[in-house]
XYZ file of C-alpha atoms in Angstrom:
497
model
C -35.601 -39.604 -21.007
C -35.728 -37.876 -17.896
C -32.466 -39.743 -16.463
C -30.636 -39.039 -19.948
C -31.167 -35.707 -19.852
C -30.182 -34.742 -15.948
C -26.761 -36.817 -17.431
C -26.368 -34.272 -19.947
C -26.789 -31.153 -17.876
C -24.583 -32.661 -15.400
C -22.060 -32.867 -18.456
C -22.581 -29.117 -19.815
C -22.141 -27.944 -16.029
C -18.850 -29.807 -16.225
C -17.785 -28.394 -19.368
C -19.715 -25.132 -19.741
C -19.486 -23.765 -16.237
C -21.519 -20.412 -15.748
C -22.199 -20.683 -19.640
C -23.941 -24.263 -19.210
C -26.940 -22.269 -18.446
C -27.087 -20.456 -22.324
C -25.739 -23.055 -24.018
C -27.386 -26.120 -22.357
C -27.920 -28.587 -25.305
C -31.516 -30.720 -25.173
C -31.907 -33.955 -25.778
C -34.005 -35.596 -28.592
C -35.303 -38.997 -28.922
C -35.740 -39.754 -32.531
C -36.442 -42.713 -34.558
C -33.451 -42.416 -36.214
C -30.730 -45.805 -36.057
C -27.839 -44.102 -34.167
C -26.803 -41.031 -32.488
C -25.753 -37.099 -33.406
C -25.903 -33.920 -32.727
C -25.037 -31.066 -33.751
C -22.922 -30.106 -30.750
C -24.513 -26.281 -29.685
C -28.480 -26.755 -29.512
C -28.885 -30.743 -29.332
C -28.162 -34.545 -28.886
C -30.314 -36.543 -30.294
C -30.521 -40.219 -29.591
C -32.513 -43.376 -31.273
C -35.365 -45.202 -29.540
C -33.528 -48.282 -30.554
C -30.072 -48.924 -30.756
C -29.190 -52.371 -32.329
C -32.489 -53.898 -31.130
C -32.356 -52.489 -27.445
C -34.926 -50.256 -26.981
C -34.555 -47.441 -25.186
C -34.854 -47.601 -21.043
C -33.925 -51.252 -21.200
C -30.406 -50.993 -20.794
C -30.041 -47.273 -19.961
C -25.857 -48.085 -19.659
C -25.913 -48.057 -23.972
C -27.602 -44.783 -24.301
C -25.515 -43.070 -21.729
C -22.668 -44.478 -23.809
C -23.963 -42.765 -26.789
C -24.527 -39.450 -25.258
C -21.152 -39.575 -23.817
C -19.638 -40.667 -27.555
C -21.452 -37.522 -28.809
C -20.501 -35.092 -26.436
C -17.202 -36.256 -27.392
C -17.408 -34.920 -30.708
C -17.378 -31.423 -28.492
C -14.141 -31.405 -27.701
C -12.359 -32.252 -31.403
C -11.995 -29.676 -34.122
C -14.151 -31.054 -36.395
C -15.129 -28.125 -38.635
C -11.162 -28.091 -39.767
C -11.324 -31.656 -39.680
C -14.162 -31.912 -42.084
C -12.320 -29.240 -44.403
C -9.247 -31.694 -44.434
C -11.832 -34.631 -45.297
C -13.509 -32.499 -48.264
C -9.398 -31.786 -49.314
C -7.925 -34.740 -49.392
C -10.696 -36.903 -50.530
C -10.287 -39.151 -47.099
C -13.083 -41.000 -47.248
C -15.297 -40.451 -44.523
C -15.731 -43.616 -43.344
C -11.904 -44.037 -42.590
C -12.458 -40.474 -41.013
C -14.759 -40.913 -38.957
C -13.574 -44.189 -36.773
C -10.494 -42.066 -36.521
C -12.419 -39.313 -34.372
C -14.385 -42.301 -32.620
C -11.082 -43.565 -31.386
C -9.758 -40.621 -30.386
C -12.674 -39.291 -28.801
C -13.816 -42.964 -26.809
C -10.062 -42.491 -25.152
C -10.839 -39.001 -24.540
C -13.818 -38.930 -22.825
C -13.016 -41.301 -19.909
C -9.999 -38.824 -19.042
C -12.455 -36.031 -18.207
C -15.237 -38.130 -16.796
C -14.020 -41.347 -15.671
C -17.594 -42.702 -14.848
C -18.577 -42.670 -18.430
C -15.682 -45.174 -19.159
C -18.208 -48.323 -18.519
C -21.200 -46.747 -20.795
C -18.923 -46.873 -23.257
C -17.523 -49.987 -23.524
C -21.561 -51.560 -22.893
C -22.132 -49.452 -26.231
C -19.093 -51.341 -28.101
C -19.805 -54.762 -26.508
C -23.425 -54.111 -28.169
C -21.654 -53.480 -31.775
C -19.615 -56.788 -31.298
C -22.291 -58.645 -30.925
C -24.286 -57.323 -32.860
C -21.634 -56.850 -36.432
C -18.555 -59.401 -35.351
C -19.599 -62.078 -37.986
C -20.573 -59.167 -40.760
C -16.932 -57.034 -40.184
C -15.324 -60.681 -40.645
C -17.099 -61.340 -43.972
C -16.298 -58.066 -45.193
C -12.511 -58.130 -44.589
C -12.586 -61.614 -46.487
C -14.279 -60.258 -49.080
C -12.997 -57.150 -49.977
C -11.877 -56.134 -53.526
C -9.560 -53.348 -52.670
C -7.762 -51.892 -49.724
C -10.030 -49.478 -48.785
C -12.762 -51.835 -48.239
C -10.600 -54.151 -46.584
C -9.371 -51.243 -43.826
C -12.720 -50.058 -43.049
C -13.735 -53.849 -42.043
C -10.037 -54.127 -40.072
C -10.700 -50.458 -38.459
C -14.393 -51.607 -37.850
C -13.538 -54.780 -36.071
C -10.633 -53.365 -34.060
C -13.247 -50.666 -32.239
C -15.490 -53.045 -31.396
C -14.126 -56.960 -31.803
C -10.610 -57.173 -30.053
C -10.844 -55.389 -26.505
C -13.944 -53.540 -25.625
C -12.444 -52.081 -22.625
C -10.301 -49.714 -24.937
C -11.642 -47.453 -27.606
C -9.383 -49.221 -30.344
C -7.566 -53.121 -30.368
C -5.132 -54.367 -32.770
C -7.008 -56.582 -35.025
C -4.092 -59.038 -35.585
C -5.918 -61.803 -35.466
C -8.668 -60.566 -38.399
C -5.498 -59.954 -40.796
C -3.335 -62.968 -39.875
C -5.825 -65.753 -39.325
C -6.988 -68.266 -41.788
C -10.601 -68.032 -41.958
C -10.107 -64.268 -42.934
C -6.983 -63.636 -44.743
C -7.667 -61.589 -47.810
C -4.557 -62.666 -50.426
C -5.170 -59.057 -52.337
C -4.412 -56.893 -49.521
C -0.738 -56.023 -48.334
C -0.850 -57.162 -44.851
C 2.137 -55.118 -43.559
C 0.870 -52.539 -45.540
C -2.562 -52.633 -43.520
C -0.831 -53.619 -40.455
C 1.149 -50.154 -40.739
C -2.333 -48.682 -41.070
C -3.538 -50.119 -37.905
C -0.155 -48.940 -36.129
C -1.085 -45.087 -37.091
C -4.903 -45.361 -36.368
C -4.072 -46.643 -32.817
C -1.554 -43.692 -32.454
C -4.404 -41.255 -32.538
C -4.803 -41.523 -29.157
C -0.933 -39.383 -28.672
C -2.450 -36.450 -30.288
C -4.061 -33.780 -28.600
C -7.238 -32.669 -30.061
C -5.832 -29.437 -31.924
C -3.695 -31.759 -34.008
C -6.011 -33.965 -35.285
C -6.530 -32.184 -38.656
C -2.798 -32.632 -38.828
C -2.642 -36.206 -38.142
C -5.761 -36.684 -40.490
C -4.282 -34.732 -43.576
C -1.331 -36.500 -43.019
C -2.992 -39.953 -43.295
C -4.296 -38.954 -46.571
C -1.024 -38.397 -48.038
C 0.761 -41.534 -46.379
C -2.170 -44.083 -47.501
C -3.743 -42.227 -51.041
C -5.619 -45.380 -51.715
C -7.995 -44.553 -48.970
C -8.713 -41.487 -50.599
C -12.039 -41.813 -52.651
C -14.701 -40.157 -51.280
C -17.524 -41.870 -53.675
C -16.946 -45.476 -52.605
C -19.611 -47.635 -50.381
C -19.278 -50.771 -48.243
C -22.051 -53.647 -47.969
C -21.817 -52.750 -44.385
C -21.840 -49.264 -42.351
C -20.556 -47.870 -38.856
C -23.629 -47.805 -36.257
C -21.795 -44.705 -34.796
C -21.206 -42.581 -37.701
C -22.880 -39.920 -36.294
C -21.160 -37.139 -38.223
C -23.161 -37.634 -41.070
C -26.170 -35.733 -39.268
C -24.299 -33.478 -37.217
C -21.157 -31.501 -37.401
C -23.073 -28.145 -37.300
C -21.224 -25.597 -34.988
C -19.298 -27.827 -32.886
C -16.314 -25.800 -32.897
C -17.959 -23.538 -30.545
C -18.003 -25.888 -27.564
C -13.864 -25.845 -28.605
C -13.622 -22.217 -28.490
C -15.216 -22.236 -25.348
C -12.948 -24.791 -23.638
C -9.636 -23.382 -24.919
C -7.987 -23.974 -20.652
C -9.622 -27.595 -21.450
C -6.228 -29.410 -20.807
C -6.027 -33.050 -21.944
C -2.315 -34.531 -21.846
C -0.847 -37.537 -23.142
C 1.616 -38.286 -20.607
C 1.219 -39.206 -17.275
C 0.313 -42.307 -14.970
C -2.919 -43.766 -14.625
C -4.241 -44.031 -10.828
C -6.902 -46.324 -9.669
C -9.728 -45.583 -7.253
C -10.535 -48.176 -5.250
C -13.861 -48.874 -2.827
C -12.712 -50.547 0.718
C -15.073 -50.883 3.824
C -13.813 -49.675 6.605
C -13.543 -51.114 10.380
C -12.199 -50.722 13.708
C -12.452 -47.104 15.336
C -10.076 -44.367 15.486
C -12.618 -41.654 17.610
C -11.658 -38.122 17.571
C -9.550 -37.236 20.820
C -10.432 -34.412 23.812
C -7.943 -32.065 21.490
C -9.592 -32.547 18.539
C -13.062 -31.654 19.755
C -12.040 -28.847 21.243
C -10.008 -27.865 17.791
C -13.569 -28.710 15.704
C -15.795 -26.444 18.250
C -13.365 -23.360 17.516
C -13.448 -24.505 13.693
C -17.764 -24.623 13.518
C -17.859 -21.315 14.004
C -16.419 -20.621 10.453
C -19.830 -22.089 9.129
C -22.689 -21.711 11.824
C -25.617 -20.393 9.420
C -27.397 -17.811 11.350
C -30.786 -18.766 12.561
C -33.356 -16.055 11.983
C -36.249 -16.827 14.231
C -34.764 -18.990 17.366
C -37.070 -22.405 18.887
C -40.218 -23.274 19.369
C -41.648 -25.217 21.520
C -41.918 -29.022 20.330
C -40.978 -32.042 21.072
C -37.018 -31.737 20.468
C -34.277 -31.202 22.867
C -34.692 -30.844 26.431
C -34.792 -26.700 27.867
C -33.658 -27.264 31.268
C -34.631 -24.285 32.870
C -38.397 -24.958 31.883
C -37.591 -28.138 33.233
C -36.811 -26.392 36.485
C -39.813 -23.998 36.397
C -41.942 -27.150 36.302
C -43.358 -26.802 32.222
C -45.597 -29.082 31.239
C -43.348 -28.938 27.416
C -40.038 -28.202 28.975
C -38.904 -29.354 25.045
C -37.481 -27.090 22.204
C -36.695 -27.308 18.757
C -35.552 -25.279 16.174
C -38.478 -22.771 14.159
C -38.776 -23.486 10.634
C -36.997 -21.064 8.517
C -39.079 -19.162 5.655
C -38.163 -18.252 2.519
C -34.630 -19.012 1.255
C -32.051 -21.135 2.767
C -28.219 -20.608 2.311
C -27.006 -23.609 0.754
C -25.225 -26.210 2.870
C -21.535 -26.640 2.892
C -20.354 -29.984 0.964
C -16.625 -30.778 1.003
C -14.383 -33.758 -0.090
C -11.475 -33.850 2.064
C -9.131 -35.914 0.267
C -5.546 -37.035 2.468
C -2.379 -37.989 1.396
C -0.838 -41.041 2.751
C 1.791 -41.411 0.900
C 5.224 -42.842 3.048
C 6.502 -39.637 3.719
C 3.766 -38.109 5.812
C 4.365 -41.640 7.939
C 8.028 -41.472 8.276
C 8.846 -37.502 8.735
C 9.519 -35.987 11.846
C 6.282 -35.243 14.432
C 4.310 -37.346 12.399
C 2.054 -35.289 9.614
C 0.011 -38.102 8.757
C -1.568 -37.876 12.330
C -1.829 -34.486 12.507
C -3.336 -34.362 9.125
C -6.233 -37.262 10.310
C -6.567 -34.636 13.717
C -7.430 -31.831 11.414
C -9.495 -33.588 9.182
C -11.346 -35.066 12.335
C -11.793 -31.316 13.638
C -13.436 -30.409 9.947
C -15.528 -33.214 9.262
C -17.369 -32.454 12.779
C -17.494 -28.998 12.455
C -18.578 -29.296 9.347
C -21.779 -31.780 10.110
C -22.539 -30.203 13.197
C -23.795 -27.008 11.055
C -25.313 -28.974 8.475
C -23.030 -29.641 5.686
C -21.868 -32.552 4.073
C -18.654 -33.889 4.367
C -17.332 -36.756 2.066
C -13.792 -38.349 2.173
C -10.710 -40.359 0.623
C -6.981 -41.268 1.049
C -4.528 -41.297 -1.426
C -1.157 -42.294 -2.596
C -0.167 -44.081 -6.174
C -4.115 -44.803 -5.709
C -7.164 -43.426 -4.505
C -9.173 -44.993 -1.612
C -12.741 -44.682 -0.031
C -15.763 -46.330 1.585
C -19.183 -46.705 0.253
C -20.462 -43.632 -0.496
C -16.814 -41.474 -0.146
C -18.439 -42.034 3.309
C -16.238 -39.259 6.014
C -16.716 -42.157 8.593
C -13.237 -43.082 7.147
C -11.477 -40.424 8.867
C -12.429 -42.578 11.840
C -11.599 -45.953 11.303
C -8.794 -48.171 12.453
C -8.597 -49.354 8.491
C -9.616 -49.174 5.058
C -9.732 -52.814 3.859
C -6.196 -53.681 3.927
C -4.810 -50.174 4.642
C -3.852 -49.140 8.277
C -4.907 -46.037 8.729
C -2.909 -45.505 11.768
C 0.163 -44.863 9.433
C 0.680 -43.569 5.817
C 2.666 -46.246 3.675
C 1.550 -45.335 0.215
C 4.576 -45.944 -2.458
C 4.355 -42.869 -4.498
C 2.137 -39.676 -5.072
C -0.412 -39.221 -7.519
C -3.167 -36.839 -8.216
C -4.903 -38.690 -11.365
C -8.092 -39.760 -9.438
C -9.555 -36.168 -9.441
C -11.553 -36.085 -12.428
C -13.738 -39.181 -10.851
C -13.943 -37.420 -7.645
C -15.298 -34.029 -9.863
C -17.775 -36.176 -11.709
C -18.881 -37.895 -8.924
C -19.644 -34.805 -6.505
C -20.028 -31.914 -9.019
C -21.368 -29.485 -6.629
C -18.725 -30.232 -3.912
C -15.557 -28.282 -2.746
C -12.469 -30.653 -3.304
C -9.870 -29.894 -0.634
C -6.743 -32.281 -0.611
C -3.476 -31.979 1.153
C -0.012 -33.427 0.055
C 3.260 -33.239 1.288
C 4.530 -33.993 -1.952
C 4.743 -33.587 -6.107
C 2.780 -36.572 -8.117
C 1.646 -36.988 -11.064
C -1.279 -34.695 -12.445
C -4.229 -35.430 -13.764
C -4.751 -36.514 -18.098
C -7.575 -34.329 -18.258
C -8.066 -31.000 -16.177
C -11.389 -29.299 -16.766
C -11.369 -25.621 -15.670
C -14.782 -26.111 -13.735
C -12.838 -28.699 -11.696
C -9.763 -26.825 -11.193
C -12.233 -23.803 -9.981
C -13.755 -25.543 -7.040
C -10.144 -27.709 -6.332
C -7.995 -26.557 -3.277
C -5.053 -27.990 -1.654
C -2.847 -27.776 1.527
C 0.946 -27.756 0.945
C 2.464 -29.398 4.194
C 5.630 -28.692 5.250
C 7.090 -28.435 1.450
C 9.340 -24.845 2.235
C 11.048 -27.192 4.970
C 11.347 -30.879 3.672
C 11.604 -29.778 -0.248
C 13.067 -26.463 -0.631
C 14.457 -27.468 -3.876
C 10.931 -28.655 -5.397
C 8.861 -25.826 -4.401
C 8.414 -23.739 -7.854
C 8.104 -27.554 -9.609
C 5.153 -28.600 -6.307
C 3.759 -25.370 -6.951
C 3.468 -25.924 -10.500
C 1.517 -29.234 -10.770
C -1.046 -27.942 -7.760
C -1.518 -25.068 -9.628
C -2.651 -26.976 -12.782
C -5.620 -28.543 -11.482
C -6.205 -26.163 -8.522
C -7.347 -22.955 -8.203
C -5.782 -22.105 -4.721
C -3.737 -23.189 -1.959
C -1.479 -22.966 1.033
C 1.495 -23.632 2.724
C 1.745 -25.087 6.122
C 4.935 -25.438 7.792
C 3.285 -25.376 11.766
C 1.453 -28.978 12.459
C -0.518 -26.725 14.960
C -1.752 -24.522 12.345
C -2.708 -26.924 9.978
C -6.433 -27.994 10.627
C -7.375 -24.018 10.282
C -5.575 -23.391 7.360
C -7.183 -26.338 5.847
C -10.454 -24.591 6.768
C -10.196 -21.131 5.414
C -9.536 -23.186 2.002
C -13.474 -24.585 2.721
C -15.598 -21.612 1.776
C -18.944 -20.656 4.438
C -21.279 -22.313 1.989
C -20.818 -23.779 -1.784
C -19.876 -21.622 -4.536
């Protein structure tokens, strides 16, 4: 219960911002068979979800409080005023939002991607044989496209929030000689489309469905079999507000997928006599003043009382009392991408120096400094561990030289879920792709170093500018090497905002 419901703050944070605070939904634990809420005051899950009980495979019910928090983002008071309208039946309805909002919700946070496909490997299991039975059974079309909607959620692919289901309509054992197949095949074609539509259009997609396929239009009819995530029939209270709230939400269509990818690292790359001497003038940017000096306790040795001849010639820091400023914790995130390996005075080693001099100044005044490289990918050790920034290499990668094929920034909303409290400072030498899904408390706390653009792109600045700008909230330009390590460091601010 506990672990469910720091997951669902953590989301609201995400989403809410400064607001999570008022609006903050709470978590219930009910005894009812599937999930809901009515997405402002609460999210309540089941104690037992298909026979798993809750806390013994906590992976499901973080799946269904992700799929309800998904529900946030769609429209679903208009939806539901289409639904009433048209007669759409609800059932048809509903697995329409479900596959919308299971492709959705991965886009914004990535981690939540597994959760959910546990959740729909559950269903499979658990209603293969019965969605089957029903689409071989079924009297009408209606019937027969709830079964064929039902089984392609949960029976063809559960690492996608909707599958073809081909093989129900086509194969032997299941083919139903009153129902059109291309007919229903054209039906799967437009449910799987959903997934092109942004959120605002959905009660134009919806309404639309109702006219192009009026036979699923009856409202009154029931199945011998029902959805275990039709949780809009107990919620749907209010949840435009969550909507109105995240109106600078974007979530795009377009774009190209990036992988992050763990690698251990090896060899050493140490920081050179330079770059100390570049991170000592750098820590003073976020030395926390120390109100009430050393004591004397075993610590580090004074060497003047050692002179004196002090029988404790040791020192350590006093404790501080009453409250602390809160440490600094930063992901530095470095492009290595070809071009900041092939370019003249070689950026990608300047770029390593500077990121060197931060990371120590960094930890030597108590902060926290995480780390990745990117390209067409995203790359890290254990732990986004900064130990990377001195390494020879990063499994396969050299990390002598940048040889990365192309540029792309999709990896940030896993790097936002995964350190929501951190600063995210990246640098680039180049335009990529942006992220599918930019959440403005993401964007807020996302910086980014522009090296050398004015000189090596001067045609592509407005268009570089552009796509930092959408999922950051400031950066610079560098056009010195020898300037570049403290203009990566104003971006960094004294302690986390």
């Amino acid at each position: 219960m506990n672990e469910l419901q720091a997951v669902l703050n953590l989301i609201s944070s995400a989403l809410l911002g400064d607001l999570a605070s008022f609006l903050s939904p709470r978590l219930i634990i009910s005894k009812d068979d599937t999930a809901s809420t009515d997405g402002r005051t609460w999210i309540r899950l089941p104690e037992e979800f298909l026979g798993i009980r809750l806390g013994e495979q906590m992976n499901v019910f973080i799946g269904l409080l992700a799929h309800e928090v998904g529900h946030w983002l769609q429209p679903l008071k208009a939806v539901m005023e289409v639904e009433k309208r048209t007669g759409l039946h609800h059932d048809i309805v509903n697995i329409v939002l479900d596959v919308h909002l299971e492709y959705c919700v991965p886009l914004i946070f990535p981690l939540f991607a597994a959760p959910l496909e546990a959740v729909r490997a559950v269903v499979r299991d658990a209603h293969k044989s019965d969605y089957e039975k029903l689409y071989k059974e079924a009297s009408d079309f209606l019937q027969a496209a709830d079964a064929a909607l039902l089984f392609g959620r949960f029976c063809v692919d559960t690492d996608v929030s909707f599958g073809s289901p081909y093989a129900l309509i086509q194969r032997k054992v299941t083919r139903n000689r009153k129902i059109d197949e291309s007919r229903m095949n054209d039906l799967v074609e437009r449910v799987s489309c959903v997934t092109s539509y942004l959120r605002e259009d959905l009660p134009r997609y919806i309404e639309q469905l109702a006219v192009d396929f009026p036979e699923l239009c009856q409202p009154g009819a029931t199945f011998g079999i029902t959805n275990p995530l039709d949780s809009l029939k107990s919620g749907g209270d209010g949840m435009d507000i969550v909507c109105t709230l995240l109106e600078d939400l974007k979530v795009g269509t377009d774009g190209v997928p990036s992988d992050v990818i763990e690698e251990i690292s090896s060899g050493r790359n140490p920081a050179s006599a330079e770059t100390l001497a570049v991170s000592r003038q750098l820590q003073k940017r976020w030395d926390v003043v120390r109100g009430c000096g050393v004591i004397m306790a075993p610590g580090r040795l004074n060497r003047l009382s050692a002179l004196r001849g002090d029988p404790m010639p040791f020192t350590m820091p006093a404790p501080i009392k009453g409250r602390q400023s809160p440490q600094t914790k930063v992901v530095l995130v470095v492009d290595w991408s070809g071009s900041m390996g092939v370019n003249e005075n070689a950026p990608w080693n300047a770029a390593l120096q500077a990121a060197q001099a931060i990371a120590l100044a960094i930890r030597s005044t108590g902060g926290d400094v995480r780390a990745a490289i990117f390209a067409e990918q995203l790359w890290h050790a254990p732990n986004f561990s900064a130990e990377v920034l001195f390494a020879a290499s990063l499994g396969s990668l050299s990390l002598f030289e940048a040889r990365g094929e192309d540029t792309n920034f999709s990896w940030l909303p896993q790097v936002w879920q995964a350190f929501p409290d951190y600063r995210v400072v990246l640098l680039t030498d180049g335009n990529g792709y942006p992220p599918k899904a930019i959440l403005p408390s993401g964007r807020k706390r996302t910086s980014a170093v522009l090296l050398q653009i004015r000189r090596n792109l001067p045609q592509n600045v407005a268009q570089i500018e552009a796509t930092i700008q959408s999922f950051a909230s400031s950066f610079v330009h560098v056009d010195n090497l020898s300037e570049l390590a403290a203009a990566w460091a104003l971006l960094i601010p004294r302690r986390m905002q």
